[in-house]
GROMACS .gro file of C-alpha atoms in nm:
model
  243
    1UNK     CA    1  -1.620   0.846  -2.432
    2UNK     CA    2  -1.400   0.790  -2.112
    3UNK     CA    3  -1.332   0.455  -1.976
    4UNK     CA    4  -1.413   0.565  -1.589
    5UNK     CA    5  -1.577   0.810  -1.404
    6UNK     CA    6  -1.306   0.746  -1.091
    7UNK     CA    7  -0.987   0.631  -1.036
    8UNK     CA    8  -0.888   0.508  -0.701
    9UNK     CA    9  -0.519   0.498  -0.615
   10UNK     CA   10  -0.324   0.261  -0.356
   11UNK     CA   11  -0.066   0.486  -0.172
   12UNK     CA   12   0.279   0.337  -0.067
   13UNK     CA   13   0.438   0.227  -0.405
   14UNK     CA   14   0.160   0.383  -0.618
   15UNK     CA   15   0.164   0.773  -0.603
   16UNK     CA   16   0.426   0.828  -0.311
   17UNK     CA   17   0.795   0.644  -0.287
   18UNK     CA   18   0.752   0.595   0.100
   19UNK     CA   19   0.986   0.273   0.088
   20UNK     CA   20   1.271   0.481   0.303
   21UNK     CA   21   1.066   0.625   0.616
   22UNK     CA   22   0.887   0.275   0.647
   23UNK     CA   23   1.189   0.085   0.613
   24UNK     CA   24   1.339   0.347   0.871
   25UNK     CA   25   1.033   0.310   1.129
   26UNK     CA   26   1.081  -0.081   1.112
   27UNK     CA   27   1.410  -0.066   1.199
   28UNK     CA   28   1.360   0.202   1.490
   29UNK     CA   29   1.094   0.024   1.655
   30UNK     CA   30   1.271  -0.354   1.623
   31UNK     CA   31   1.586  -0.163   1.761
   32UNK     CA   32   1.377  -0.049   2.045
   33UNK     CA   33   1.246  -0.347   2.121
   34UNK     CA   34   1.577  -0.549   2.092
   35UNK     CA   35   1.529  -0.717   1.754
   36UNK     CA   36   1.715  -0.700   1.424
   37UNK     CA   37   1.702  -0.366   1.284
   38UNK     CA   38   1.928  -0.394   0.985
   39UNK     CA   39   1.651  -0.417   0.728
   40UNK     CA   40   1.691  -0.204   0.363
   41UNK     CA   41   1.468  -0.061   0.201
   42UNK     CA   42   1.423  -0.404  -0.031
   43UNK     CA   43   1.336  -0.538   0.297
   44UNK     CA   44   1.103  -0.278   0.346
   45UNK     CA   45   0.935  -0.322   0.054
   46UNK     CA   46   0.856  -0.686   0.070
   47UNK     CA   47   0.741  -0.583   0.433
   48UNK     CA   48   0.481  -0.344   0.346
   49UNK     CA   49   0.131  -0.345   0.120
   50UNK     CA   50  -0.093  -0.542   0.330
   51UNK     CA   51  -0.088  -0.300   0.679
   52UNK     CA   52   0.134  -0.283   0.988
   53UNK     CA   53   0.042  -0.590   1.146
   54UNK     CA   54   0.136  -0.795   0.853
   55UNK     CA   55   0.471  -0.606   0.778
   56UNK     CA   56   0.574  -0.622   1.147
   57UNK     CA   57   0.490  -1.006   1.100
   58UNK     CA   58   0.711  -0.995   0.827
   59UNK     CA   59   1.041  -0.861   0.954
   60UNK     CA   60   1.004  -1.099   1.248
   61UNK     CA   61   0.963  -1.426   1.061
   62UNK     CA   62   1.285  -1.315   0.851
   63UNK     CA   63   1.452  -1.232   1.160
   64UNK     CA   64   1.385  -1.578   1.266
   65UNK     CA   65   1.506  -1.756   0.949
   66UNK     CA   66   1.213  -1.743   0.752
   67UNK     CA   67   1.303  -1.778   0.352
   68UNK     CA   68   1.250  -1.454   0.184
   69UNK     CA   69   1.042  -1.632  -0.052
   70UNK     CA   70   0.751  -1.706   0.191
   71UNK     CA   71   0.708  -1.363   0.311
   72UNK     CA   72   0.448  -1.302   0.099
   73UNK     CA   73   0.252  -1.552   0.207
   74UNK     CA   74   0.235  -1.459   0.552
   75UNK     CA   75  -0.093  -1.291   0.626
   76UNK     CA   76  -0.328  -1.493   0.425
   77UNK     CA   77  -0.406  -1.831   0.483
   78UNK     CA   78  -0.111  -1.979   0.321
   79UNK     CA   79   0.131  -1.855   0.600
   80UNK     CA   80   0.388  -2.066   0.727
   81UNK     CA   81   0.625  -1.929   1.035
   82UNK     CA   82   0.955  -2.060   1.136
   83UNK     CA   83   0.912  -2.217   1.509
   84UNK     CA   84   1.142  -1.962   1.685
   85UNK     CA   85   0.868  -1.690   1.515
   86UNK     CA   86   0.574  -1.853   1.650
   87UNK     CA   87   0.707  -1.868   1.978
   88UNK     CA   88   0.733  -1.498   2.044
   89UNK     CA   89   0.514  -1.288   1.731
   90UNK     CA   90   0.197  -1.345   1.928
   91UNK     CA   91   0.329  -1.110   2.236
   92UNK     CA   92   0.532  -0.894   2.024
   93UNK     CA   93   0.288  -0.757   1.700
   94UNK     CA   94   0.064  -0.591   1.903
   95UNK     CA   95   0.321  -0.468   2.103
   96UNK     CA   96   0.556  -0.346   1.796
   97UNK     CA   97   0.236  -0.231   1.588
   98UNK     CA   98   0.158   0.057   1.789
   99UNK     CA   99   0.524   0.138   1.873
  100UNK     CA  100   0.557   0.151   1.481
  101UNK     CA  101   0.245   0.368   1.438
  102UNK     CA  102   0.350   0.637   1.711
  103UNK     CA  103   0.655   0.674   1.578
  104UNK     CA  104   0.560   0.684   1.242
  105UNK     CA  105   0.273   0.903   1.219
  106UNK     CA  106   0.559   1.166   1.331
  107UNK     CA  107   0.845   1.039   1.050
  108UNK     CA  108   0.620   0.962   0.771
  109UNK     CA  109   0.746   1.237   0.541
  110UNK     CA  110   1.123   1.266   0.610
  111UNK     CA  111   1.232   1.092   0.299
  112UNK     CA  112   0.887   1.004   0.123
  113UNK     CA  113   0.796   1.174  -0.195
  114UNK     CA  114   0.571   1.156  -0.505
  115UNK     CA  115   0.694   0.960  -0.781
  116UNK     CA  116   0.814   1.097  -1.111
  117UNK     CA  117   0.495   1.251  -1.318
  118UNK     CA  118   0.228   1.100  -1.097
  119UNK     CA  119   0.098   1.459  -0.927
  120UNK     CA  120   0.073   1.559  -1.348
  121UNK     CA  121  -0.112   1.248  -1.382
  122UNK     CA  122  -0.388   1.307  -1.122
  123UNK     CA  123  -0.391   1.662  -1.239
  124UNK     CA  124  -0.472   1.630  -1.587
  125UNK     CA  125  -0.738   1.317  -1.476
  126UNK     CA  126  -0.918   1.539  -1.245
  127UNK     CA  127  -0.914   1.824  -1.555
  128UNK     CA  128  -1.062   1.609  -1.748
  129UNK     CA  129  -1.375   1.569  -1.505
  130UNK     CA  130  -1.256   1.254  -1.297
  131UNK     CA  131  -1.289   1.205  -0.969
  132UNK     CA  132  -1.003   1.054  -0.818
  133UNK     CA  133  -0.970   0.939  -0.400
  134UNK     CA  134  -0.719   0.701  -0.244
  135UNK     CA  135  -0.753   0.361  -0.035
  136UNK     CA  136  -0.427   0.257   0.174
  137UNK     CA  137  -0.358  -0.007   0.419
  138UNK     CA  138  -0.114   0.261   0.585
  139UNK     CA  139  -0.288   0.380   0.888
  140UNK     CA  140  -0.562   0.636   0.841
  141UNK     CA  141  -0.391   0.917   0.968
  142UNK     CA  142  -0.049   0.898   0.800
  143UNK     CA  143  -0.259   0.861   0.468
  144UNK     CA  144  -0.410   1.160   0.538
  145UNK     CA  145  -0.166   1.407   0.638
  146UNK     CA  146   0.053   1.252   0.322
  147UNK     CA  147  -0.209   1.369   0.071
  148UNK     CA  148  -0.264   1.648   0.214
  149UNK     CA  149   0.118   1.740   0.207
  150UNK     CA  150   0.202   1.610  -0.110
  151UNK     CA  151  -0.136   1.609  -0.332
  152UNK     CA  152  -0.357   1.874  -0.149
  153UNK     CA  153  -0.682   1.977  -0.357
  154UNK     CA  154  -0.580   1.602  -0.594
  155UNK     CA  155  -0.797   1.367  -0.385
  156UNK     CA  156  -1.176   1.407  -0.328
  157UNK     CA  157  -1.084   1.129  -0.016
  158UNK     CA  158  -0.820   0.984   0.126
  159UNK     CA  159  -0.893   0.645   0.342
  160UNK     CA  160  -0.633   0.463   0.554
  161UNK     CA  161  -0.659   0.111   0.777
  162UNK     CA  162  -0.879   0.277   1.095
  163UNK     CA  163  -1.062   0.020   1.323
  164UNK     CA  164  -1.407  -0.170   1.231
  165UNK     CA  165  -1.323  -0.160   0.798
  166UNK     CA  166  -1.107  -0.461   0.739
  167UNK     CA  167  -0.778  -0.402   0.546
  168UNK     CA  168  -0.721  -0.431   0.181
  169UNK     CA  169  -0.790  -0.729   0.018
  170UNK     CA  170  -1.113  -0.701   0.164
  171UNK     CA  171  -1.316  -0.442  -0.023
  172UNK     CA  172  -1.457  -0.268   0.263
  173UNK     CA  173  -1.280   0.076   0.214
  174UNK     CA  174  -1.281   0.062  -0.157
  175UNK     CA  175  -1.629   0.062  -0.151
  176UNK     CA  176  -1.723   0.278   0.087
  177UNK     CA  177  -1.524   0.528  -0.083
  178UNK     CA  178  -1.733   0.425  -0.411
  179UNK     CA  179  -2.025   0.488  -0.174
  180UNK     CA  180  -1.947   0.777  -0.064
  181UNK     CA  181  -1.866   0.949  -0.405
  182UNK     CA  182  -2.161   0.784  -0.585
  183UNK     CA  183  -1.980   0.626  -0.824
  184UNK     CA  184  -2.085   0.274  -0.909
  185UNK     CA  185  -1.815   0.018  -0.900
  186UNK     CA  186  -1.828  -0.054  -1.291
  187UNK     CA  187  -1.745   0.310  -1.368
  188UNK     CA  188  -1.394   0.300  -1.112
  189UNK     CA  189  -1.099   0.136  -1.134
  190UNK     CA  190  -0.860   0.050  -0.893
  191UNK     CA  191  -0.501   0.171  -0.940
  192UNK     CA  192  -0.171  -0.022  -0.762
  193UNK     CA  193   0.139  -0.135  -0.747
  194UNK     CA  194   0.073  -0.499  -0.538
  195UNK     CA  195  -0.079  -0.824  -0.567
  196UNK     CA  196  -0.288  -0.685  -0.264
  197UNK     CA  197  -0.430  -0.418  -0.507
  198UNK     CA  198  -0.541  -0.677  -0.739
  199UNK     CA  199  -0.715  -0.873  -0.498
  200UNK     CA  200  -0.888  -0.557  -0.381
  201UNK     CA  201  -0.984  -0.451  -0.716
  202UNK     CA  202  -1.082  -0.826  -0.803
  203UNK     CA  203  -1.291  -0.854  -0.456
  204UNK     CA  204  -1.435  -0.515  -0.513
  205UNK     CA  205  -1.608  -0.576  -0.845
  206UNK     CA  206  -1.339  -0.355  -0.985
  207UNK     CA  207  -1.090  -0.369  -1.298
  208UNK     CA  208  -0.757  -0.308  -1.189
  209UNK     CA  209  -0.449  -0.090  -1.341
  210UNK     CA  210  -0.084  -0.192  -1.203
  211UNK     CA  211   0.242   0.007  -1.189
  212UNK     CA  212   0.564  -0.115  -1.230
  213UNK     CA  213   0.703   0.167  -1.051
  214UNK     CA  214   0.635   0.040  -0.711
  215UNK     CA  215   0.733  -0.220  -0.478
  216UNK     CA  216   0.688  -0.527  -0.690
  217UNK     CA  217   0.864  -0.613  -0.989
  218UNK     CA  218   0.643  -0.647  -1.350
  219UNK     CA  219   0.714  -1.008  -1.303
  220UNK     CA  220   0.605  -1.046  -1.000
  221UNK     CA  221   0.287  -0.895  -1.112
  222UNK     CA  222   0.203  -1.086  -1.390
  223UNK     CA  223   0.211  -1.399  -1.188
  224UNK     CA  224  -0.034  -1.275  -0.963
  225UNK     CA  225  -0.289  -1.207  -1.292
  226UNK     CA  226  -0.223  -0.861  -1.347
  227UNK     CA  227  -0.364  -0.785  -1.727
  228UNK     CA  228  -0.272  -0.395  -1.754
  229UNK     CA  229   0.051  -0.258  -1.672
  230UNK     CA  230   0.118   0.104  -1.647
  231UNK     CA  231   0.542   0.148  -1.707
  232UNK     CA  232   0.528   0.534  -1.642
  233UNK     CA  233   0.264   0.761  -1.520
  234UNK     CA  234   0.206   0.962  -1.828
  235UNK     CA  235   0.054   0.629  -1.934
  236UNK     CA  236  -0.193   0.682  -1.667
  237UNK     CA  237  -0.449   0.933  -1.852
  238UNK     CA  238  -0.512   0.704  -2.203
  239UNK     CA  239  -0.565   0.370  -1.953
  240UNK     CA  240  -0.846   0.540  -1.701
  241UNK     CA  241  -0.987   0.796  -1.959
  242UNK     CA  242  -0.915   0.699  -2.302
  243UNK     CA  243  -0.690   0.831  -2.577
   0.00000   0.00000   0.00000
């Protein structure tokens, strides 16, 4: 008998490596707009997993002296920014969020691939009768044309950060996905590579599968409670099915 009926993936860090063209888009858009673009792709990946607006916090709090360590803080209600950051993020993030989404929705797939095994993965899921869809804080229309380049016919939907559903943690997109494949939240789980994914799986009812593949480190998610662990992708099938 299989564990779940649906499996719902996070994007960046999960099923596509997209750490280079966001780390490359940061950089373009704080060059643009006169602030320090020298970010790697490390950077990048602390940046990114809970939207724009948060990651474009991010790189300007660093910028500004911030430890490294308090990053991830910053978007929940534990944020703390240095002073020169405060002075100026309120009249910049709007400002650099939509420069960073133009630019982009039109560089979103220059160096951003699938990882290792995971299209196999989703394949032999969906062969075996479950439905799979994916919820991503990445703006709604770069996680669209990204599944439909890379894993076209592997989704039954695909749902990005679009305005009026709040961003992941909240579970507004997870479960209107649920709703809208009629799958009850006790027969999905929620697949990720973040401690944002396991507050969306824990806020959405929702177990919760983690890679270590992504943009966190295993130890970094065991602190935040994860409980399963996924260390390759052709572990993927035995964990949401059953062996």
């Amino acid at each position: 008998m299989r564990k779940y009926k649906a499996a719902i993936f996070d994007m960046d860090g999960t099923v596509l490596d997209t750490s280079g063209d966001l780390t490359d888009a940061m950089n373009h858009v704080m060059e643009e707009a006169g602030h320090r673009h020298d970010y790697t792709v490390r950077d990048g990946c602390e940046f990114f997993g809970s939207g724009v607006g948060v990651a474009v916090r991010r790189a300007l709090a660093l910028e500004c002296g911030a430890p490294r360590e308090s990053l991830v803080a910053i978007g929940t209600p534990e944020e703390v920014l240095p002073q020169a950051a405060m002075r100026f993020i309120p009249d910049e993030e709007n400002r650099l969020q939509e420069a960073f989404r133009s630019y982009y929705g039109a560089h979103c797939d220059i160096k951003t691939g699938p990882y290792p095994g995971i299209k196999e993965a989703i394949e032999k899921l969906r062969q075996a009768g479950v439905i799979t869809a994916l919820v991503s804080n990445k703006p709604d229309e770069a996680v669209k044309t990204l599944a439909d380049d890379f894993f076209k016919g592997l989704f039954d939907l695909a749902v990005g950060e679009k305005k009026g559903m709040r961003r992941k943690p909240a579970p507004d997109m997870t479960l209107a996905v649920l709703r809208a494949l009629a799958v009850d939240r006790h027969d999905a789980v929620y697949l990720g590579d973040s401690e944002i994914d396991l507050q969306t799986a824990a806020n959405s009812g929702m177990d919760c599968i983690s890679v270590s593949w992504g943009f966190r480190s295993v130890e970094f998610l065991k602190a935040h409670g994860a409980k399963v662990i996924a260390s390759d992708p052709c572990e993927l099938f035995s964990l949401v099915y059953g062996s």
